[in-house]
Amino acid sequence: ALYYRVVVRDNGCGMKHGQIPEMLGRVLSGSKYGVRQTRGKFGLGAKMALIWSKQSTGMPVEVRSATGANKPVSACVLDIDIQKNEPRVKLHEQVDNVSGMRGSEISLLHHSNLKSARNAIDNIRQACNGGGKQVALMNNGDPSLRRRV
């Protein structure tokens, strides 16, 4: 089996710096999920990906997000305590947005064979429901082996 890096990127409104750990590191449930929505699955795709990576490798995920092209980029390395349903923040800082990024990017590792990784990516894509997100798969994190899936 190999390690694959999966990167999910969108160009949406981004996430506020102070809210990233709670938004991604805690799985919530409640009656509001009964409300109908036309796109996505109430933000569960990123949380599912984080848990998937945690179960597969034990490694945290890397999150980058900016609420505007002229706003700072929030860089976060986030782990989750699955038993306690709590985020564990390894790094959480703001850096200059030199690339003009807007939206969010989540990068995670997965340990499996290619078929299993593709199946998991299909699940992430369904959870994202399209929604303008790009998903890329890199063998052993090598960008020269990048494949759009």
Short mmCIF file of N, CA and C in Angstrom, two decimals:
data_model
loop_
_atom_site.label_atom_id
_atom_site.label_comp_id
_atom_site.label_asym_id
_atom_site.label_seq_id
_atom_site.Cartn_x
_atom_site.Cartn_y
_atom_site.Cartn_z
N ALA A 1 0.84 -1.19 0.00
CA ALA A 1 0.00 0.00 0.00
C ALA A 1 0.88 1.25 0.00
N LEU A 2 0.34 2.31 -0.54
CA LEU A 2 1.05 3.58 -0.66
C LEU A 2 0.34 4.66 0.13
N TYR A 3 1.03 5.78 0.30
CA TYR A 3 0.41 6.96 0.87
C TYR A 3 0.02 7.88 -0.27
N TYR A 4 -1.19 8.37 -0.23
CA TYR A 4 -1.67 9.33 -1.22
C TYR A 4 -2.03 10.62 -0.51
N ARG A 5 -1.68 11.74 -1.12
CA ARG A 5 -2.10 13.05 -0.61
C ARG A 5 -3.31 13.47 -1.41
N VAL A 6 -4.38 13.78 -0.73
CA VAL A 6 -5.61 14.25 -1.36
C VAL A 6 -5.76 15.73 -1.01
N VAL A 7 -5.98 16.55 -2.03
CA VAL A 7 -6.14 17.99 -1.83
C VAL A 7 -7.51 18.38 -2.37
N VAL A 8 -8.32 19.01 -1.51
CA VAL A 8 -9.63 19.51 -1.91
C VAL A 8 -9.57 21.03 -1.79
N ARG A 9 -9.93 21.72 -2.86
CA ARG A 9 -9.79 23.17 -2.91
C ARG A 9 -11.08 23.77 -3.47
N ASP A 10 -11.50 24.89 -2.88
CA ASP A 10 -12.64 25.62 -3.45
C ASP A 10 -12.30 27.11 -3.49
N ASN A 11 -13.13 27.87 -4.16
CA ASN A 11 -12.91 29.32 -4.25
C ASN A 11 -14.09 30.06 -3.63
N GLY A 12 -14.65 29.49 -2.58
CA GLY A 12 -15.80 30.07 -1.91
C GLY A 12 -15.42 31.21 -0.99
N CYS A 13 -16.22 31.42 0.04
CA CYS A 13 -16.05 32.56 0.94
C CYS A 13 -14.96 32.34 1.99
N GLY A 14 -14.40 31.15 2.08
CA GLY A 14 -13.36 30.88 3.07
C GLY A 14 -13.94 30.70 4.45
N MET A 15 -13.08 30.40 5.40
CA MET A 15 -13.48 30.21 6.79
C MET A 15 -12.78 31.25 7.65
N LYS A 16 -13.49 31.78 8.62
CA LYS A 16 -12.89 32.75 9.54
C LYS A 16 -11.81 32.07 10.36
N HIS A 17 -10.71 32.77 10.58
CA HIS A 17 -9.53 32.22 11.23
C HIS A 17 -9.86 31.54 12.56
N GLY A 18 -10.56 32.21 13.43
CA GLY A 18 -10.83 31.68 14.76
C GLY A 18 -11.80 30.51 14.79
N GLN A 19 -12.52 30.28 13.70
CA GLN A 19 -13.54 29.24 13.68
C GLN A 19 -13.07 27.92 13.05
N ILE A 20 -11.91 27.91 12.40
CA ILE A 20 -11.47 26.72 11.68
C ILE A 20 -11.38 25.47 12.56
N PRO A 21 -10.73 25.53 13.73
CA PRO A 21 -10.63 24.29 14.54
C PRO A 21 -11.99 23.71 14.91
N GLU A 22 -12.92 24.53 15.32
CA GLU A 22 -14.24 24.03 15.71
C GLU A 22 -15.06 23.58 14.51
N MET A 23 -14.92 24.28 13.38
CA MET A 23 -15.69 23.92 12.19
C MET A 23 -15.28 22.55 11.65
N LEU A 24 -13.99 22.24 11.70
CA LEU A 24 -13.51 21.00 11.10
C LEU A 24 -13.17 19.92 12.12
N GLY A 25 -12.91 20.29 13.35
CA GLY A 25 -12.43 19.32 14.33
C GLY A 25 -13.46 18.76 15.26
N ARG A 26 -14.71 19.09 15.03
CA ARG A 26 -15.79 18.59 15.89
C ARG A 26 -16.97 18.22 15.00
N VAL A 27 -17.48 17.02 15.16
CA VAL A 27 -18.64 16.58 14.38
C VAL A 27 -19.88 16.83 15.23
N LEU A 28 -20.78 17.64 14.70
CA LEU A 28 -22.00 18.00 15.42
C LEU A 28 -23.20 17.29 14.81
N SER A 29 -24.23 17.16 15.58
CA SER A 29 -25.48 16.62 15.04
C SER A 29 -26.62 17.39 15.68
N GLY A 30 -27.74 17.39 15.02
CA GLY A 30 -28.90 18.10 15.55
C GLY A 30 -30.02 18.12 14.54
N SER A 31 -31.15 18.65 14.95
CA SER A 31 -32.33 18.65 14.11
C SER A 31 -32.19 19.58 12.91
N LYS A 32 -31.26 20.55 12.96
CA LYS A 32 -31.13 21.48 11.82
C LYS A 32 -30.69 20.76 10.55
N TYR A 33 -30.13 19.55 10.67
CA TYR A 33 -29.71 18.81 9.50
C TYR A 33 -30.90 18.28 8.71
N GLY A 34 -32.09 18.42 9.24
CA GLY A 34 -33.28 18.02 8.50
C GLY A 34 -33.69 19.06 7.47
N VAL A 35 -33.11 20.26 7.54
CA VAL A 35 -33.42 21.33 6.61
C VAL A 35 -32.88 20.96 5.23
N ARG A 36 -33.64 21.24 4.19
CA ARG A 36 -33.20 20.91 2.83
C ARG A 36 -32.18 21.93 2.34
N GLN A 37 -31.20 21.45 1.63
CA GLN A 37 -30.15 22.29 1.08
C GLN A 37 -29.87 21.83 -0.34
N THR A 38 -29.60 22.77 -1.25
CA THR A 38 -29.42 22.39 -2.65
C THR A 38 -28.00 21.98 -2.97
N ARG A 39 -27.01 22.45 -2.22
CA ARG A 39 -25.62 22.09 -2.49
C ARG A 39 -24.97 21.55 -1.23
N GLY A 40 -24.12 20.56 -1.37
CA GLY A 40 -23.32 20.07 -0.26
C GLY A 40 -24.13 19.30 0.76
N LYS A 41 -23.44 18.88 1.78
CA LYS A 41 -24.06 18.11 2.86
C LYS A 41 -23.75 18.76 4.20
N PHE A 42 -23.99 20.06 4.34
CA PHE A 42 -23.82 20.78 5.58
C PHE A 42 -22.39 20.74 6.09
N GLY A 43 -21.40 20.77 5.20
CA GLY A 43 -20.01 20.84 5.60
C GLY A 43 -19.43 19.55 6.15
N LEU A 44 -20.09 18.44 5.96
CA LEU A 44 -19.60 17.19 6.52
C LEU A 44 -18.46 16.58 5.71
N GLY A 45 -18.29 16.96 4.45
CA GLY A 45 -17.25 16.37 3.61
C GLY A 45 -15.86 16.56 4.18
N ALA A 46 -15.54 17.77 4.63
CA ALA A 46 -14.22 18.03 5.19
C ALA A 46 -14.01 17.27 6.49
N LYS A 47 -15.04 17.19 7.31
CA LYS A 47 -14.93 16.44 8.56
C LYS A 47 -14.75 14.95 8.30
N MET A 48 -15.49 14.45 7.31
CA MET A 48 -15.34 13.04 6.94
C MET A 48 -13.93 12.77 6.45
N ALA A 49 -13.38 13.69 5.66
CA ALA A 49 -12.02 13.52 5.13
C ALA A 49 -11.00 13.53 6.26
N LEU A 50 -11.18 14.41 7.23
CA LEU A 50 -10.26 14.47 8.36
C LEU A 50 -10.29 13.16 9.15
N ILE A 51 -11.48 12.64 9.41
CA ILE A 51 -11.60 11.38 10.15
C ILE A 51 -11.03 10.23 9.33
N TRP A 52 -11.29 10.23 8.03
CA TRP A 52 -10.77 9.20 7.11
C TRP A 52 -9.25 9.18 7.16
N SER A 53 -8.63 10.37 7.09
CA SER A 53 -7.17 10.47 7.14
C SER A 53 -6.65 10.02 8.50
N LYS A 54 -7.32 10.44 9.54
CA LYS A 54 -6.90 10.08 10.91
C LYS A 54 -6.92 8.57 11.11
N GLN A 55 -7.98 7.92 10.65
CA GLN A 55 -8.09 6.46 10.80
C GLN A 55 -7.07 5.74 9.93
N SER A 56 -6.75 6.29 8.78
CA SER A 56 -5.84 5.65 7.83
C SER A 56 -4.37 5.81 8.22
N THR A 57 -3.98 7.03 8.64
CA THR A 57 -2.57 7.31 8.88
C THR A 57 -2.25 7.81 10.28
N GLY A 58 -3.26 8.32 10.98
CA GLY A 58 -3.00 8.94 12.28
C GLY A 58 -2.44 10.35 12.15
N MET A 59 -2.30 10.84 10.92
CA MET A 59 -1.70 12.15 10.68
C MET A 59 -2.77 13.25 10.66
N PRO A 60 -2.41 14.47 11.07
CA PRO A 60 -3.35 15.59 10.99
C PRO A 60 -3.52 16.07 9.55
N VAL A 61 -4.49 16.94 9.33
CA VAL A 61 -4.71 17.54 8.02
C VAL A 61 -4.18 18.97 8.03
N GLU A 62 -3.89 19.47 6.84
CA GLU A 62 -3.45 20.84 6.68
C GLU A 62 -4.58 21.63 6.04
N VAL A 63 -4.89 22.77 6.62
CA VAL A 63 -5.98 23.61 6.13
C VAL A 63 -5.43 25.00 5.84
N ARG A 64 -5.80 25.54 4.69
CA ARG A 64 -5.49 26.93 4.34
C ARG A 64 -6.80 27.57 3.91
N SER A 65 -7.05 28.77 4.40
CA SER A 65 -8.29 29.43 4.05
C SER A 65 -8.11 30.94 4.08
N ALA A 66 -8.78 31.62 3.15
CA ALA A 66 -8.76 33.08 3.11
C ALA A 66 -10.16 33.56 2.76
N THR A 67 -10.62 34.57 3.46
CA THR A 67 -11.96 35.11 3.22
C THR A 67 -11.98 36.13 2.09
N GLY A 68 -10.83 36.46 1.55
CA GLY A 68 -10.74 37.38 0.42
C GLY A 68 -9.33 37.40 -0.12
N ALA A 69 -9.18 37.82 -1.39
CA ALA A 69 -7.88 37.82 -2.04
C ALA A 69 -6.89 38.78 -1.38
N ASN A 70 -7.40 39.81 -0.70
CA ASN A 70 -6.51 40.76 -0.03
C ASN A 70 -6.52 40.58 1.49
N LYS A 71 -7.05 39.45 1.95
CA LYS A 71 -7.08 39.12 3.38
C LYS A 71 -6.00 38.09 3.69
N PRO A 72 -5.52 38.02 4.94
CA PRO A 72 -4.50 37.02 5.29
C PRO A 72 -5.02 35.59 5.10
N VAL A 73 -4.08 34.67 4.87
CA VAL A 73 -4.40 33.25 4.77
C VAL A 73 -4.26 32.63 6.16
N SER A 74 -5.28 31.92 6.57
CA SER A 74 -5.22 31.16 7.82
C SER A 74 -4.61 29.81 7.51
N ALA A 75 -3.51 29.48 8.16
CA ALA A 75 -2.86 28.18 7.99
C ALA A 75 -3.07 27.40 9.29
N CYS A 76 -3.58 26.18 9.15
CA CYS A 76 -3.92 25.39 10.32
C CYS A 76 -3.52 23.94 10.08
N VAL A 77 -2.85 23.34 11.04
CA VAL A 77 -2.60 21.91 11.03
C VAL A 77 -3.48 21.37 12.15
N LEU A 78 -4.42 20.51 11.77
CA LEU A 78 -5.49 20.13 12.68
C LEU A 78 -5.60 18.61 12.80
N ASP A 79 -5.70 18.16 14.01
CA ASP A 79 -5.91 16.76 14.33
C ASP A 79 -7.25 16.68 15.06
N ILE A 80 -7.76 15.49 15.25
CA ILE A 80 -9.01 15.34 15.96
C ILE A 80 -8.89 14.17 16.93
N ASP A 81 -9.40 14.38 18.13
CA ASP A 81 -9.52 13.29 19.10
C ASP A 81 -10.87 12.64 18.82
N ILE A 82 -10.85 11.52 18.15
CA ILE A 82 -12.09 10.88 17.72
C ILE A 82 -12.93 10.43 18.91
N GLN A 83 -12.28 9.97 19.98
CA GLN A 83 -13.02 9.50 21.15
C GLN A 83 -13.74 10.65 21.86
N LYS A 84 -13.06 11.80 22.00
CA LYS A 84 -13.65 12.94 22.71
C LYS A 84 -14.38 13.90 21.78
N ASN A 85 -14.26 13.70 20.45
CA ASN A 85 -14.87 14.59 19.47
C ASN A 85 -14.41 16.03 19.69
N GLU A 86 -13.08 16.19 19.80
CA GLU A 86 -12.50 17.50 20.03
C GLU A 86 -11.34 17.75 19.06
N PRO A 87 -11.20 19.02 18.62
CA PRO A 87 -10.07 19.34 17.75
C PRO A 87 -8.78 19.43 18.57
N ARG A 88 -7.68 19.03 17.93
CA ARG A 88 -6.34 19.22 18.49
C ARG A 88 -5.58 20.08 17.50
N VAL A 89 -5.31 21.29 17.87
CA VAL A 89 -4.65 22.24 16.98
C VAL A 89 -3.14 22.12 17.13
N LYS A 90 -2.47 21.79 16.04
CA LYS A 90 -1.01 21.68 16.02
C LYS A 90 -0.36 23.00 15.60
N LEU A 91 -1.04 23.72 14.70
CA LEU A 91 -0.57 25.01 14.21
C LEU A 91 -1.79 25.81 13.79
N HIS A 92 -1.81 27.09 14.14
CA HIS A 92 -2.93 27.95 13.75
C HIS A 92 -2.40 29.37 13.68
N GLU A 93 -2.12 29.84 12.47
CA GLU A 93 -1.53 31.16 12.31
C GLU A 93 -2.06 31.81 11.04
N GLN A 94 -1.87 33.12 10.96
CA GLN A 94 -2.22 33.85 9.76
C GLN A 94 -0.94 34.31 9.07
N VAL A 95 -0.92 34.17 7.74
CA VAL A 95 0.24 34.58 6.95
C VAL A 95 -0.23 35.48 5.82
N ASP A 96 0.71 36.23 5.24
CA ASP A 96 0.38 37.11 4.13
C ASP A 96 -0.17 36.32 2.95
N ASN A 97 -1.16 36.88 2.29
CA ASN A 97 -1.81 36.25 1.14
C ASN A 97 -1.14 36.72 -0.14
N VAL A 98 0.07 36.23 -0.39
CA VAL A 98 0.83 36.69 -1.56
C VAL A 98 0.29 36.15 -2.88
N SER A 99 -0.45 35.03 -2.83
CA SER A 99 -0.98 34.44 -4.07
C SER A 99 -2.39 34.92 -4.40
N GLY A 100 -2.99 35.74 -3.55
CA GLY A 100 -4.35 36.21 -3.81
C GLY A 100 -5.40 35.13 -3.63
N MET A 101 -5.13 34.16 -2.76
CA MET A 101 -6.05 33.05 -2.52
C MET A 101 -7.38 33.54 -1.95
N ARG A 102 -8.45 32.90 -2.40
CA ARG A 102 -9.77 33.10 -1.80
C ARG A 102 -10.43 31.74 -1.74
N GLY A 103 -10.96 31.38 -0.57
CA GLY A 103 -11.58 30.07 -0.40
C GLY A 103 -10.80 29.22 0.56
N SER A 104 -10.93 27.92 0.42
CA SER A 104 -10.30 26.99 1.36
C SER A 104 -9.62 25.84 0.63
N GLU A 105 -8.60 25.29 1.28
CA GLU A 105 -7.89 24.13 0.75
C GLU A 105 -7.59 23.20 1.92
N ILE A 106 -7.93 21.93 1.75
CA ILE A 106 -7.65 20.92 2.76
C ILE A 106 -6.77 19.86 2.12
N SER A 107 -5.66 19.54 2.78
CA SER A 107 -4.70 18.56 2.27
C SER A 107 -4.53 17.48 3.33
N LEU A 108 -4.68 16.21 2.90
CA LEU A 108 -4.57 15.11 3.85
C LEU A 108 -3.87 13.92 3.23
N LEU A 109 -3.35 13.05 4.07
CA LEU A 109 -2.72 11.82 3.62
C LEU A 109 -3.66 10.66 3.83
N HIS A 110 -3.55 9.68 2.92
CA HIS A 110 -4.34 8.46 3.06
C HIS A 110 -3.43 7.29 2.73
N HIS A 111 -3.50 6.25 3.53
CA HIS A 111 -2.69 5.05 3.34
C HIS A 111 -3.58 3.96 2.77
N SER A 112 -3.35 3.60 1.51
CA SER A 112 -4.18 2.56 0.90
C SER A 112 -3.64 2.25 -0.49
N ASN A 113 -4.36 1.39 -1.17
CA ASN A 113 -4.07 1.17 -2.57
C ASN A 113 -4.85 2.19 -3.39
N LEU A 114 -4.54 2.30 -4.68
CA LEU A 114 -5.16 3.32 -5.52
C LEU A 114 -6.67 3.14 -5.61
N LYS A 115 -7.14 1.90 -5.71
CA LYS A 115 -8.58 1.66 -5.83
C LYS A 115 -9.32 2.16 -4.60
N SER A 116 -8.79 1.86 -3.41
CA SER A 116 -9.41 2.31 -2.17
C SER A 116 -9.39 3.83 -2.08
N ALA A 117 -8.26 4.45 -2.48
CA ALA A 117 -8.16 5.91 -2.44
C ALA A 117 -9.18 6.54 -3.38
N ARG A 118 -9.34 5.98 -4.59
CA ARG A 118 -10.33 6.52 -5.53
C ARG A 118 -11.75 6.39 -4.97
N ASN A 119 -12.05 5.27 -4.33
CA ASN A 119 -13.38 5.10 -3.73
C ASN A 119 -13.62 6.16 -2.65
N ALA A 120 -12.62 6.39 -1.83
CA ALA A 120 -12.76 7.39 -0.78
C ALA A 120 -12.93 8.78 -1.37
N ILE A 121 -12.19 9.07 -2.44
CA ILE A 121 -12.32 10.37 -3.09
C ILE A 121 -13.70 10.54 -3.70
N ASP A 122 -14.24 9.47 -4.27
CA ASP A 122 -15.62 9.53 -4.78
C ASP A 122 -16.58 9.90 -3.66
N ASN A 123 -16.38 9.33 -2.48
CA ASN A 123 -17.23 9.65 -1.33
C ASN A 123 -17.08 11.11 -0.94
N ILE A 124 -15.84 11.62 -0.93
CA ILE A 124 -15.62 13.04 -0.61
C ILE A 124 -16.29 13.91 -1.65
N ARG A 125 -16.14 13.56 -2.93
CA ARG A 125 -16.74 14.35 -4.00
C ARG A 125 -18.27 14.39 -3.85
N GLN A 126 -18.88 13.24 -3.50
CA GLN A 126 -20.33 13.20 -3.31
C GLN A 126 -20.73 14.07 -2.12
N ALA A 127 -19.94 14.03 -1.05
CA ALA A 127 -20.25 14.86 0.11
C ALA A 127 -20.14 16.34 -0.23
N CYS A 128 -19.18 16.68 -1.11
CA CYS A 128 -19.03 18.06 -1.55
C CYS A 128 -20.09 18.43 -2.57
N ASN A 129 -20.67 17.43 -3.23
CA ASN A 129 -21.72 17.62 -4.23
C ASN A 129 -21.28 18.59 -5.33
N GLY A 130 -20.07 18.39 -5.82
CA GLY A 130 -19.57 19.31 -6.85
C GLY A 130 -19.18 20.61 -6.21
N GLY A 131 -20.09 21.54 -6.17
CA GLY A 131 -19.93 22.79 -5.44
C GLY A 131 -18.69 23.59 -5.78
N GLY A 132 -18.11 23.45 -6.97
CA GLY A 132 -16.96 24.24 -7.36
C GLY A 132 -15.66 23.79 -6.74
N LYS A 133 -15.62 22.61 -6.17
CA LYS A 133 -14.41 22.13 -5.52
C LYS A 133 -13.56 21.33 -6.49
N GLN A 134 -12.26 21.45 -6.34
CA GLN A 134 -11.31 20.66 -7.11
C GLN A 134 -10.72 19.61 -6.18
N VAL A 135 -10.59 18.38 -6.66
CA VAL A 135 -9.99 17.31 -5.87
C VAL A 135 -8.82 16.76 -6.67
N ALA A 136 -7.65 16.69 -6.05
CA ALA A 136 -6.46 16.16 -6.71
C ALA A 136 -5.88 15.03 -5.86
N LEU A 137 -5.26 14.07 -6.51
CA LEU A 137 -4.64 12.93 -5.84
C LEU A 137 -3.18 12.89 -6.25
N MET A 138 -2.27 12.86 -5.25
CA MET A 138 -0.84 12.80 -5.53
C MET A 138 -0.26 11.56 -4.90
N ASN A 139 0.45 10.76 -5.67
CA ASN A 139 1.09 9.55 -5.18
C ASN A 139 2.27 9.95 -4.30
N ASN A 140 2.25 9.52 -3.04
CA ASN A 140 3.31 9.82 -2.08
C ASN A 140 3.57 11.32 -1.94
N GLY A 141 2.56 12.13 -2.23
CA GLY A 141 2.69 13.58 -2.07
C GLY A 141 3.55 14.23 -3.14
N ASP A 142 3.94 13.51 -4.18
CA ASP A 142 4.79 14.05 -5.24
C ASP A 142 3.93 14.82 -6.24
N PRO A 143 4.08 16.16 -6.33
CA PRO A 143 3.23 16.94 -7.23
C PRO A 143 3.39 16.54 -8.70
N SER A 144 4.51 15.96 -9.08
CA SER A 144 4.69 15.58 -10.48
C SER A 144 3.81 14.38 -10.85
N LEU A 145 3.29 13.68 -9.83
CA LEU A 145 2.42 12.53 -10.07
C LEU A 145 0.95 12.88 -9.84
N ARG A 146 0.63 14.16 -9.88
CA ARG A 146 -0.72 14.63 -9.58
C ARG A 146 -1.69 14.15 -10.65
N ARG A 147 -2.84 13.73 -10.19
CA ARG A 147 -3.94 13.34 -11.09
C ARG A 147 -5.20 14.01 -10.61
N ARG A 148 -5.95 14.58 -11.52
CA ARG A 148 -7.27 15.10 -11.16
C ARG A 148 -8.21 13.92 -11.18
N VAL A 149 -9.00 13.78 -10.16
CA VAL A 149 -9.92 12.65 -10.07
C VAL A 149 -11.34 13.12 -9.86
#
